[in-house]
Amino acid sequence: MTEILISEVGPRDGLQSIKQVMPLEAKKAWIAAESAAGVKEIEVGSFVPPKLLPQMADTPELVEFAKGIEGLNVVALVPNARGAENAARAGVHGMSIPFSLSETHSIRNVKKDHPAMLAEIAKAAEIAKDAGIHFAVGLSTAFGCTIEGAVPEDTVVRLAVAAAEAGGQEFSLSDTTGYADPAQVKRLVRKVKAAVGDDMLTTLHLHNTRGLGLANALAGLEEGITTIDSSLGGLGGCPYAPGASGNLVTEDLVLMLNSMGYDTGIDLEKLLEVRSILTEALPDEPLYGFTPDAGPMLDYKERIAR
């Protein structure tokens, strides 16, 4: 079976988009329970100023806690070189920096245009290299922007190459606004891989704004993508892209991949139990996705064998 890494981004991308601050102990319980269900990588938070995102103020404590969980790859988002310094000090296993290919979104999100952001990527890459930390670049708004509209594919490719030259070790294509469709995903994955190398574009970060998240994930897998970001219950969105909502639902993604015979290493029944931690800590936040009320859980291996 083909092994696919599902990277849980809910503790960062999910929680940054809601007003309520999830208690630290609830976050720890969430991370521990997902790891116990078989999730191998979790983006536990972001190193941004607490005054801007108080939801992320406890990220250093979460990194310290998560590093104590055997077999878990602990990653965090950094918006700039200062964030990279803080992440390195905390001892993350990996860090990623968002590079919005819509310049308007970049300015609104991190207050930097493209040249300034490329300079930050170069500084952050050097910090990560010195610390022996894996450094990834998230190509945000790659499929379109709620502010600027369509982002030309040639622009995506050109800026991906520039980010690679600045020190990016690995890339993800991010559908920040949920605009992507499967044909566009296939086309853009091929173009970016051709420009930066097959082994450097590994990941898709998808939102489910228009209900195409799973279809887009499958399109990416057919083009050799091996990592998919998702959020438990579809929690989250982007606070700096008006109208963007809903991450790809982790439970739905696991259900689909397990049913198709992909190796995720995740036990869906245990994963569904994790939802109770969120509903208790965040009672006003709706959770989406698969529910066992539809019938008994499937024996995937038996079903595929038939």
mmCIF file of C-alpha atoms in Angstrom:
data_model
loop_
_atom_site.group_PDB
_atom_site.id
_atom_site.type_symbol
_atom_site.label_atom_id
_atom_site.label_comp_id
_atom_site.label_asym_id
_atom_site.label_seq_id
_atom_site.Cartn_x
_atom_site.Cartn_y
_atom_site.Cartn_z
ATOM 1 C CA MET A 1 0.000 0.000 0.000
ATOM 2 C CA THR A 2 1.120 3.556 -0.717
ATOM 3 C CA GLU A 3 1.926 5.407 2.500
ATOM 4 C CA ILE A 4 0.369 8.856 2.866
ATOM 5 C CA LEU A 5 1.254 11.272 5.645
ATOM 6 C CA ILE A 6 -1.703 13.158 7.074
ATOM 7 C CA SER A 7 -0.427 16.284 8.804
ATOM 8 C CA GLU A 8 -2.857 17.576 11.423
ATOM 9 C CA VAL A 9 -2.927 21.392 11.348
ATOM 10 C CA GLY A 10 -5.940 22.000 13.589
ATOM 11 C CA PRO A 11 -3.995 23.193 16.655
ATOM 12 C CA ARG A 12 -2.577 25.966 14.483
ATOM 13 C CA ASP A 13 -4.712 26.655 11.411
ATOM 14 C CA GLY A 14 -7.902 25.622 13.152
ATOM 15 C CA LEU A 15 -7.505 27.534 16.384
ATOM 16 C CA GLN A 16 -6.038 30.725 14.906
ATOM 17 C CA SER A 17 -9.315 31.409 13.134
ATOM 18 C CA ILE A 18 -11.642 31.359 16.135
ATOM 19 C CA LYS A 19 -12.061 33.957 18.861
ATOM 20 C CA GLN A 20 -12.078 31.561 21.783
ATOM 21 C CA VAL A 21 -8.712 30.561 23.243
ATOM 22 C CA MET A 22 -8.550 26.813 23.797
ATOM 23 C CA PRO A 23 -7.066 25.968 27.219
ATOM 24 C CA LEU A 24 -3.511 24.652 27.182
ATOM 25 C CA GLU A 25 -4.420 21.387 28.868
ATOM 26 C CA ALA A 26 -7.151 20.736 26.294
ATOM 27 C CA LYS A 27 -4.654 21.344 23.488
ATOM 28 C CA LYS A 28 -2.243 18.884 25.090
ATOM 29 C CA ALA A 29 -5.022 16.310 25.386
ATOM 30 C CA TRP A 30 -5.924 16.838 21.721
ATOM 31 C CA ILE A 31 -2.339 16.382 20.523
ATOM 32 C CA ALA A 32 -1.754 13.310 22.698
ATOM 33 C CA ALA A 33 -5.023 11.669 21.624
ATOM 34 C CA GLU A 34 -4.393 12.232 17.907
ATOM 35 C CA SER A 35 -0.912 10.793 18.215
ATOM 36 C CA ALA A 36 -2.366 7.769 19.996
ATOM 37 C CA ALA A 37 -4.782 7.348 17.071
ATOM 38 C CA GLY A 38 -1.821 7.105 14.705
ATOM 39 C CA VAL A 39 -1.312 10.685 13.503
ATOM 40 C CA LYS A 40 2.430 11.060 12.906
ATOM 41 C CA GLU A 41 2.758 14.811 12.333
ATOM 42 C CA ILE A 42 1.021 17.715 14.052
ATOM 43 C CA GLU A 43 1.444 21.441 13.497
ATOM 44 C CA VAL A 44 1.084 22.431 17.131
ATOM 45 C CA GLY A 45 1.021 26.209 16.729
ATOM 46 C CA SER A 46 2.731 29.263 15.306
ATOM 47 C CA PHE A 47 5.416 31.585 16.580
ATOM 48 C CA VAL A 48 3.619 34.889 16.139
ATOM 49 C CA PRO A 49 3.341 37.773 18.634
ATOM 50 C CA PRO A 50 0.707 36.837 21.254
ATOM 51 C CA LYS A 51 -0.903 40.271 20.908
ATOM 52 C CA LEU A 52 -1.719 39.452 17.295
ATOM 53 C CA LEU A 53 -2.918 35.887 17.863
ATOM 54 C CA PRO A 54 -3.479 35.183 21.555
ATOM 55 C CA GLN A 55 -4.708 31.716 20.525
ATOM 56 C CA MET A 56 -1.065 30.849 19.744
ATOM 57 C CA ALA A 57 0.557 32.321 22.861
ATOM 58 C CA ASP A 58 1.247 28.890 24.380
ATOM 59 C CA THR A 59 3.017 27.436 21.338
ATOM 60 C CA PRO A 60 6.417 27.066 23.113
ATOM 61 C CA GLU A 61 4.774 25.043 25.890
ATOM 62 C CA LEU A 62 2.986 22.864 23.329
ATOM 63 C CA VAL A 63 6.222 22.197 21.450
ATOM 64 C CA GLU A 64 7.904 21.102 24.673
ATOM 65 C CA PHE A 65 4.980 18.805 25.494
ATOM 66 C CA ALA A 66 4.618 17.336 22.002
ATOM 67 C CA LYS A 67 8.331 16.568 21.712
ATOM 68 C CA GLY A 68 7.861 14.139 24.572
ATOM 69 C CA ILE A 69 5.478 12.006 22.502
ATOM 70 C CA GLU A 70 7.421 9.195 20.865
ATOM 71 C CA GLY A 71 7.199 9.025 17.081
ATOM 72 C CA LEU A 72 5.474 12.389 16.635
ATOM 73 C CA ASN A 73 6.922 14.930 14.202
ATOM 74 C CA VAL A 74 6.376 18.325 15.837
ATOM 75 C CA VAL A 75 6.128 21.242 13.433
ATOM 76 C CA ALA A 76 5.149 24.893 13.724
ATOM 77 C CA LEU A 77 4.468 27.844 11.468
ATOM 78 C CA VAL A 78 6.775 30.868 11.483
ATOM 79 C CA PRO A 79 5.793 34.136 9.774
ATOM 80 C CA ASN A 80 9.312 35.552 9.550
ATOM 81 C CA ALA A 81 12.930 35.206 10.686
ATOM 82 C CA ARG A 82 12.136 36.245 14.250
ATOM 83 C CA GLY A 83 9.530 33.515 14.432
ATOM 84 C CA ALA A 84 12.101 31.078 13.059
ATOM 85 C CA GLU A 85 14.520 32.042 15.835
ATOM 86 C CA ASN A 86 11.834 31.398 18.452
ATOM 87 C CA ALA A 87 10.870 28.086 16.851
ATOM 88 C CA ALA A 88 14.501 26.957 16.759
ATOM 89 C CA ARG A 89 14.915 27.939 20.395
ATOM 90 C CA ALA A 90 11.855 25.852 21.276
ATOM 91 C CA GLY A 91 13.341 22.866 19.433
ATOM 92 C CA VAL A 92 10.699 22.099 16.814
ATOM 93 C CA HIS A 93 11.384 19.208 14.449
ATOM 94 C CA GLY A 94 10.258 21.229 11.453
ATOM 95 C CA MET A 95 9.073 24.721 10.613
ATOM 96 C CA SER A 96 7.156 26.174 7.701
ATOM 97 C CA ILE A 97 6.846 29.744 6.509
ATOM 98 C CA PRO A 98 3.841 31.007 4.520
ATOM 99 C CA PHE A 99 4.653 32.741 1.243
ATOM 100 C CA SER A 100 1.487 34.188 -0.219
ATOM 101 C CA LEU A 101 1.624 34.320 -3.996
ATOM 102 C CA SER A 102 -1.038 37.016 -3.933
ATOM 103 C CA GLU A 103 0.992 40.067 -2.992
ATOM 104 C CA THR A 104 -2.038 41.851 -1.529
ATOM 105 C CA HIS A 105 -2.729 38.890 0.733
ATOM 106 C CA SER A 106 0.950 38.744 1.705
ATOM 107 C CA ILE A 107 0.907 42.383 2.778
ATOM 108 C CA ARG A 108 -2.302 41.891 4.737
ATOM 109 C CA ASN A 109 -1.163 38.612 6.299
ATOM 110 C CA VAL A 110 2.479 39.312 7.195
ATOM 111 C CA LYS A 111 2.875 42.962 6.160
ATOM 112 C CA LYS A 112 5.484 42.204 3.491
ATOM 113 C CA ASP A 113 5.548 42.356 -0.296
ATOM 114 C CA HIS A 114 7.163 39.595 -2.340
ATOM 115 C CA PRO A 115 10.781 40.877 -2.317
ATOM 116 C CA ALA A 116 10.642 41.471 1.429
ATOM 117 C CA MET A 117 9.120 38.059 2.009
ATOM 118 C CA LEU A 118 11.793 36.323 -0.057
ATOM 119 C CA ALA A 119 14.400 38.047 2.117
ATOM 120 C CA GLU A 120 12.644 36.708 5.230
ATOM 121 C CA ILE A 121 12.564 33.211 3.731
ATOM 122 C CA ALA A 122 16.316 33.358 3.154
ATOM 123 C CA LYS A 123 16.956 34.461 6.758
ATOM 124 C CA ALA A 124 14.598 31.849 8.199
ATOM 125 C CA ALA A 125 16.149 29.133 6.018
ATOM 126 C CA GLU A 126 19.590 29.961 7.375
ATOM 127 C CA ILE A 127 18.330 29.844 10.962
ATOM 128 C CA ALA A 128 16.714 26.451 10.349
ATOM 129 C CA LYS A 129 19.837 25.123 8.649
ATOM 130 C CA ASP A 130 22.083 26.173 11.534
ATOM 131 C CA ALA A 131 19.722 24.461 13.978
ATOM 132 C CA GLY A 132 19.363 21.301 11.890
ATOM 133 C CA ILE A 133 15.616 21.848 11.491
ATOM 134 C CA HIS A 134 13.654 20.939 8.376
ATOM 135 C CA PHE A 135 12.437 24.084 6.601
ATOM 136 C CA ALA A 136 9.368 24.150 4.364
ATOM 137 C CA VAL A 137 7.684 26.923 2.411
ATOM 138 C CA GLY A 138 3.921 27.030 2.110
ATOM 139 C CA LEU A 139 2.910 28.552 -1.219
ATOM 140 C CA SER A 140 -0.265 30.250 0.007
ATOM 141 C CA THR A 141 -3.150 31.407 -2.209
ATOM 142 C CA ALA A 142 -1.627 29.306 -4.987
ATOM 143 C CA PHE A 143 -5.055 28.567 -6.436
ATOM 144 C CA GLY A 144 -6.600 32.005 -6.067
ATOM 145 C CA CYS A 145 -7.180 34.836 -3.629
ATOM 146 C CA THR A 146 -10.365 36.338 -2.222
ATOM 147 C CA ILE A 147 -8.744 39.774 -2.492
ATOM 148 C CA GLU A 148 -6.952 39.710 -5.865
ATOM 149 C CA GLY A 149 -8.884 36.901 -7.540
ATOM 150 C CA ALA A 150 -7.021 34.535 -9.860
ATOM 151 C CA VAL A 151 -3.275 34.078 -9.308
ATOM 152 C CA PRO A 152 -1.541 33.330 -12.651
ATOM 153 C CA GLU A 153 0.046 29.902 -12.715
ATOM 154 C CA ASP A 154 3.222 31.382 -14.183
ATOM 155 C CA THR A 155 3.431 33.580 -11.081
ATOM 156 C CA VAL A 156 3.099 30.526 -8.839
ATOM 157 C CA VAL A 157 5.919 28.756 -10.667
ATOM 158 C CA ARG A 158 8.193 31.814 -10.759
ATOM 159 C CA LEU A 159 7.823 32.512 -7.052
ATOM 160 C CA ALA A 160 8.246 28.836 -6.148
ATOM 161 C CA VAL A 161 11.593 28.862 -7.952
ATOM 162 C CA ALA A 162 12.568 32.082 -6.150
ATOM 163 C CA ALA A 163 11.661 30.531 -2.778
ATOM 164 C CA ALA A 164 13.724 27.444 -3.613
ATOM 165 C CA GLU A 165 16.695 29.656 -4.425
ATOM 166 C CA ALA A 166 16.152 31.409 -1.074
ATOM 167 C CA GLY A 167 16.551 28.128 0.797
ATOM 168 C CA GLY A 168 13.223 26.294 0.855
ATOM 169 C CA GLN A 169 13.814 22.553 1.335
ATOM 170 C CA GLU A 170 10.265 21.434 0.681
ATOM 171 C CA PHE A 171 7.069 23.017 -0.606
ATOM 172 C CA SER A 172 3.348 22.766 -0.158
ATOM 173 C CA LEU A 173 0.704 24.187 -2.456
ATOM 174 C CA SER A 174 -1.920 25.869 -0.332
ATOM 175 C CA ASP A 175 -5.523 26.425 -1.370
ATOM 176 C CA THR A 176 -5.931 29.118 1.276
ATOM 177 C CA THR A 177 -9.323 30.241 0.012
ATOM 178 C CA GLY A 178 -10.832 26.969 -1.194
ATOM 179 C CA TYR A 179 -10.883 28.066 -4.837
ATOM 180 C CA ALA A 180 -9.105 25.017 -6.316
ATOM 181 C CA ASP A 181 -10.652 22.357 -8.511
ATOM 182 C CA PRO A 182 -9.153 18.922 -9.308
ATOM 183 C CA ALA A 183 -8.026 19.838 -12.830
ATOM 184 C CA GLN A 184 -6.241 22.940 -11.541
ATOM 185 C CA VAL A 185 -4.599 20.918 -8.766
ATOM 186 C CA LYS A 186 -3.226 18.401 -11.258
ATOM 187 C CA ARG A 187 -1.995 21.096 -13.610
ATOM 188 C CA LEU A 188 -0.299 23.217 -10.965
ATOM 189 C CA VAL A 189 1.327 20.273 -9.184
ATOM 190 C CA ARG A 190 2.866 19.194 -12.491
ATOM 191 C CA LYS A 191 4.128 22.699 -13.298
ATOM 192 C CA VAL A 192 5.663 23.357 -9.884
ATOM 193 C CA LYS A 193 7.269 19.902 -9.725
ATOM 194 C CA ALA A 194 8.791 20.468 -13.156
ATOM 195 C CA ALA A 195 10.243 23.777 -11.947
ATOM 196 C CA VAL A 196 11.580 22.878 -8.470
ATOM 197 C CA GLY A 197 11.909 19.081 -8.611
ATOM 198 C CA ASP A 198 9.610 16.151 -7.902
ATOM 199 C CA ASP A 199 11.002 15.547 -4.435
ATOM 200 C CA MET A 200 10.555 19.169 -3.298
ATOM 201 C CA LEU A 201 6.791 19.494 -3.801
ATOM 202 C CA THR A 202 5.268 16.917 -1.472
ATOM 203 C CA THR A 203 2.297 18.529 0.218
ATOM 204 C CA LEU A 204 -1.165 19.971 -0.378
ATOM 205 C CA HIS A 205 -2.882 22.252 2.120
ATOM 206 C CA LEU A 206 -6.558 22.292 1.211
ATOM 207 C CA HIS A 207 -9.629 24.144 2.411
ATOM 208 C CA ASN A 208 -13.136 22.859 1.853
ATOM 209 C CA THR A 209 -14.884 26.181 1.255
ATOM 210 C CA ARG A 210 -16.754 24.875 -1.811
ATOM 211 C CA GLY A 211 -16.871 21.200 -0.887
ATOM 212 C CA LEU A 212 -14.033 20.137 -3.215
ATOM 213 C CA GLY A 213 -11.432 19.336 -0.580
ATOM 214 C CA LEU A 214 -11.469 15.545 -0.934
ATOM 215 C CA ALA A 215 -11.635 15.671 -4.729
ATOM 216 C CA ASN A 216 -8.641 18.003 -4.754
ATOM 217 C CA ALA A 217 -6.747 15.731 -2.351
ATOM 218 C CA LEU A 218 -7.313 12.755 -4.628
ATOM 219 C CA ALA A 219 -6.164 14.764 -7.652
ATOM 220 C CA GLY A 220 -2.954 15.605 -5.810
ATOM 221 C CA LEU A 221 -2.338 12.004 -4.820
ATOM 222 C CA GLU A 222 -2.683 10.979 -8.461
ATOM 223 C CA GLU A 223 0.151 13.429 -9.242
ATOM 224 C CA GLY A 224 2.474 12.003 -6.588
ATOM 225 C CA ILE A 225 1.643 14.177 -3.585
ATOM 226 C CA THR A 226 2.475 12.233 -0.410
ATOM 227 C CA THR A 227 1.389 14.594 2.395
ATOM 228 C CA ILE A 228 -2.026 16.172 2.950
ATOM 229 C CA ASP A 229 -2.752 18.802 5.602
ATOM 230 C CA SER A 230 -6.106 18.582 7.361
ATOM 231 C CA SER A 231 -7.885 19.706 10.515
ATOM 232 C CA LEU A 232 -9.975 17.668 12.921
ATOM 233 C CA GLY A 233 -13.641 18.471 12.336
ATOM 234 C CA GLY A 234 -12.649 20.886 9.566
ATOM 235 C CA LEU A 235 -11.916 23.501 12.208
ATOM 236 C CA GLY A 236 -10.425 26.736 10.930
ATOM 237 C CA GLY A 237 -9.847 28.867 7.875
ATOM 238 C CA CYS A 238 -7.799 31.980 7.198
ATOM 239 C CA PRO A 239 -8.423 35.142 9.266
ATOM 240 C CA TYR A 240 -6.756 37.339 6.612
ATOM 241 C CA ALA A 241 -8.636 36.044 3.560
ATOM 242 C CA PRO A 242 -12.271 37.191 3.699
ATOM 243 C CA GLY A 243 -14.704 34.407 2.909
ATOM 244 C CA ALA A 244 -12.198 31.571 3.357
ATOM 245 C CA SER A 245 -13.469 28.943 5.729
ATOM 246 C CA GLY A 246 -13.205 25.306 6.602
ATOM 247 C CA ASN A 247 -10.100 23.169 6.377
ATOM 248 C CA LEU A 248 -10.143 19.710 4.861
ATOM 249 C CA VAL A 249 -11.680 17.417 7.497
ATOM 250 C CA THR A 250 -9.128 14.972 8.930
ATOM 251 C CA GLU A 251 -11.760 12.315 9.661
ATOM 252 C CA ASP A 252 -13.151 12.469 6.114
ATOM 253 C CA LEU A 253 -9.664 12.248 4.637
ATOM 254 C CA VAL A 254 -8.767 9.219 6.751
ATOM 255 C CA LEU A 255 -12.064 7.540 5.851
ATOM 256 C CA MET A 256 -11.465 8.046 2.134
ATOM 257 C CA LEU A 257 -7.824 6.970 2.117
ATOM 258 C CA ASN A 258 -8.334 3.951 4.349
ATOM 259 C CA SER A 259 -11.258 2.861 2.171
ATOM 260 C CA MET A 260 -9.097 3.133 -0.955
ATOM 261 C CA GLY A 261 -6.273 1.060 0.494
ATOM 262 C CA TYR A 262 -3.787 3.838 1.202
ATOM 263 C CA ASP A 263 -1.655 3.412 4.324
ATOM 264 C CA THR A 264 -2.295 6.310 6.713
ATOM 265 C CA GLY A 265 -1.441 4.445 9.905
ATOM 266 C CA ILE A 266 -4.465 6.114 11.536
ATOM 267 C CA ASP A 267 -7.216 4.265 13.400
ATOM 268 C CA LEU A 268 -10.446 6.048 12.412
ATOM 269 C CA GLU A 269 -12.414 4.870 15.446
ATOM 270 C CA LYS A 270 -9.781 6.291 17.802
ATOM 271 C CA LEU A 271 -9.593 9.478 15.743
ATOM 272 C CA LEU A 272 -13.343 10.030 16.023
ATOM 273 C CA GLU A 273 -13.057 9.791 19.802
ATOM 274 C CA VAL A 274 -10.743 12.819 19.769
ATOM 275 C CA ARG A 275 -13.642 15.006 18.652
ATOM 276 C CA SER A 276 -15.045 14.920 22.191
ATOM 277 C CA ILE A 277 -12.035 16.925 23.408
ATOM 278 C CA LEU A 278 -12.887 19.706 20.968
ATOM 279 C CA THR A 279 -16.617 19.707 21.641
ATOM 280 C CA GLU A 280 -15.981 19.975 25.377
ATOM 281 C CA ALA A 281 -13.351 22.723 25.114
ATOM 282 C CA LEU A 282 -14.998 24.621 22.236
ATOM 283 C CA PRO A 283 -18.760 24.044 22.627
ATOM 284 C CA ASP A 284 -19.701 26.896 20.280
ATOM 285 C CA GLU A 285 -17.536 25.720 17.379
ATOM 286 C CA PRO A 286 -19.271 23.407 14.884
ATOM 287 C CA LEU A 287 -17.387 20.301 13.785
ATOM 288 C CA TYR A 288 -17.934 18.789 10.365
ATOM 289 C CA GLY A 289 -17.230 15.501 8.667
ATOM 290 C CA PHE A 290 -17.796 11.792 9.031
ATOM 291 C CA THR A 291 -20.105 10.488 11.742
ATOM 292 C CA PRO A 292 -20.467 6.868 12.887
ATOM 293 C CA ASP A 293 -24.245 7.426 13.106
ATOM 294 C CA ALA A 294 -24.411 6.374 9.452
ATOM 295 C CA GLY A 295 -23.746 2.751 10.411
ATOM 296 C CA PRO A 296 -21.066 0.416 11.754
ATOM 297 C CA MET A 297 -17.423 1.127 11.092
ATOM 298 C CA LEU A 298 -16.006 -0.521 8.000
ATOM 299 C CA ASP A 299 -13.368 -3.221 7.984
ATOM 300 C CA TYR A 300 -11.294 -1.605 5.231
ATOM 301 C CA LYS A 301 -8.923 -4.493 4.612
ATOM 302 C CA GLU A 302 -11.807 -6.952 4.261
ATOM 303 C CA ARG A 303 -13.711 -4.595 1.988
ATOM 304 C CA ILE A 304 -10.728 -4.018 -0.294
ATOM 305 C CA ALA A 305 -10.003 -7.767 -0.436
ATOM 306 C CA ARG A 306 -13.473 -8.359 -1.815
#
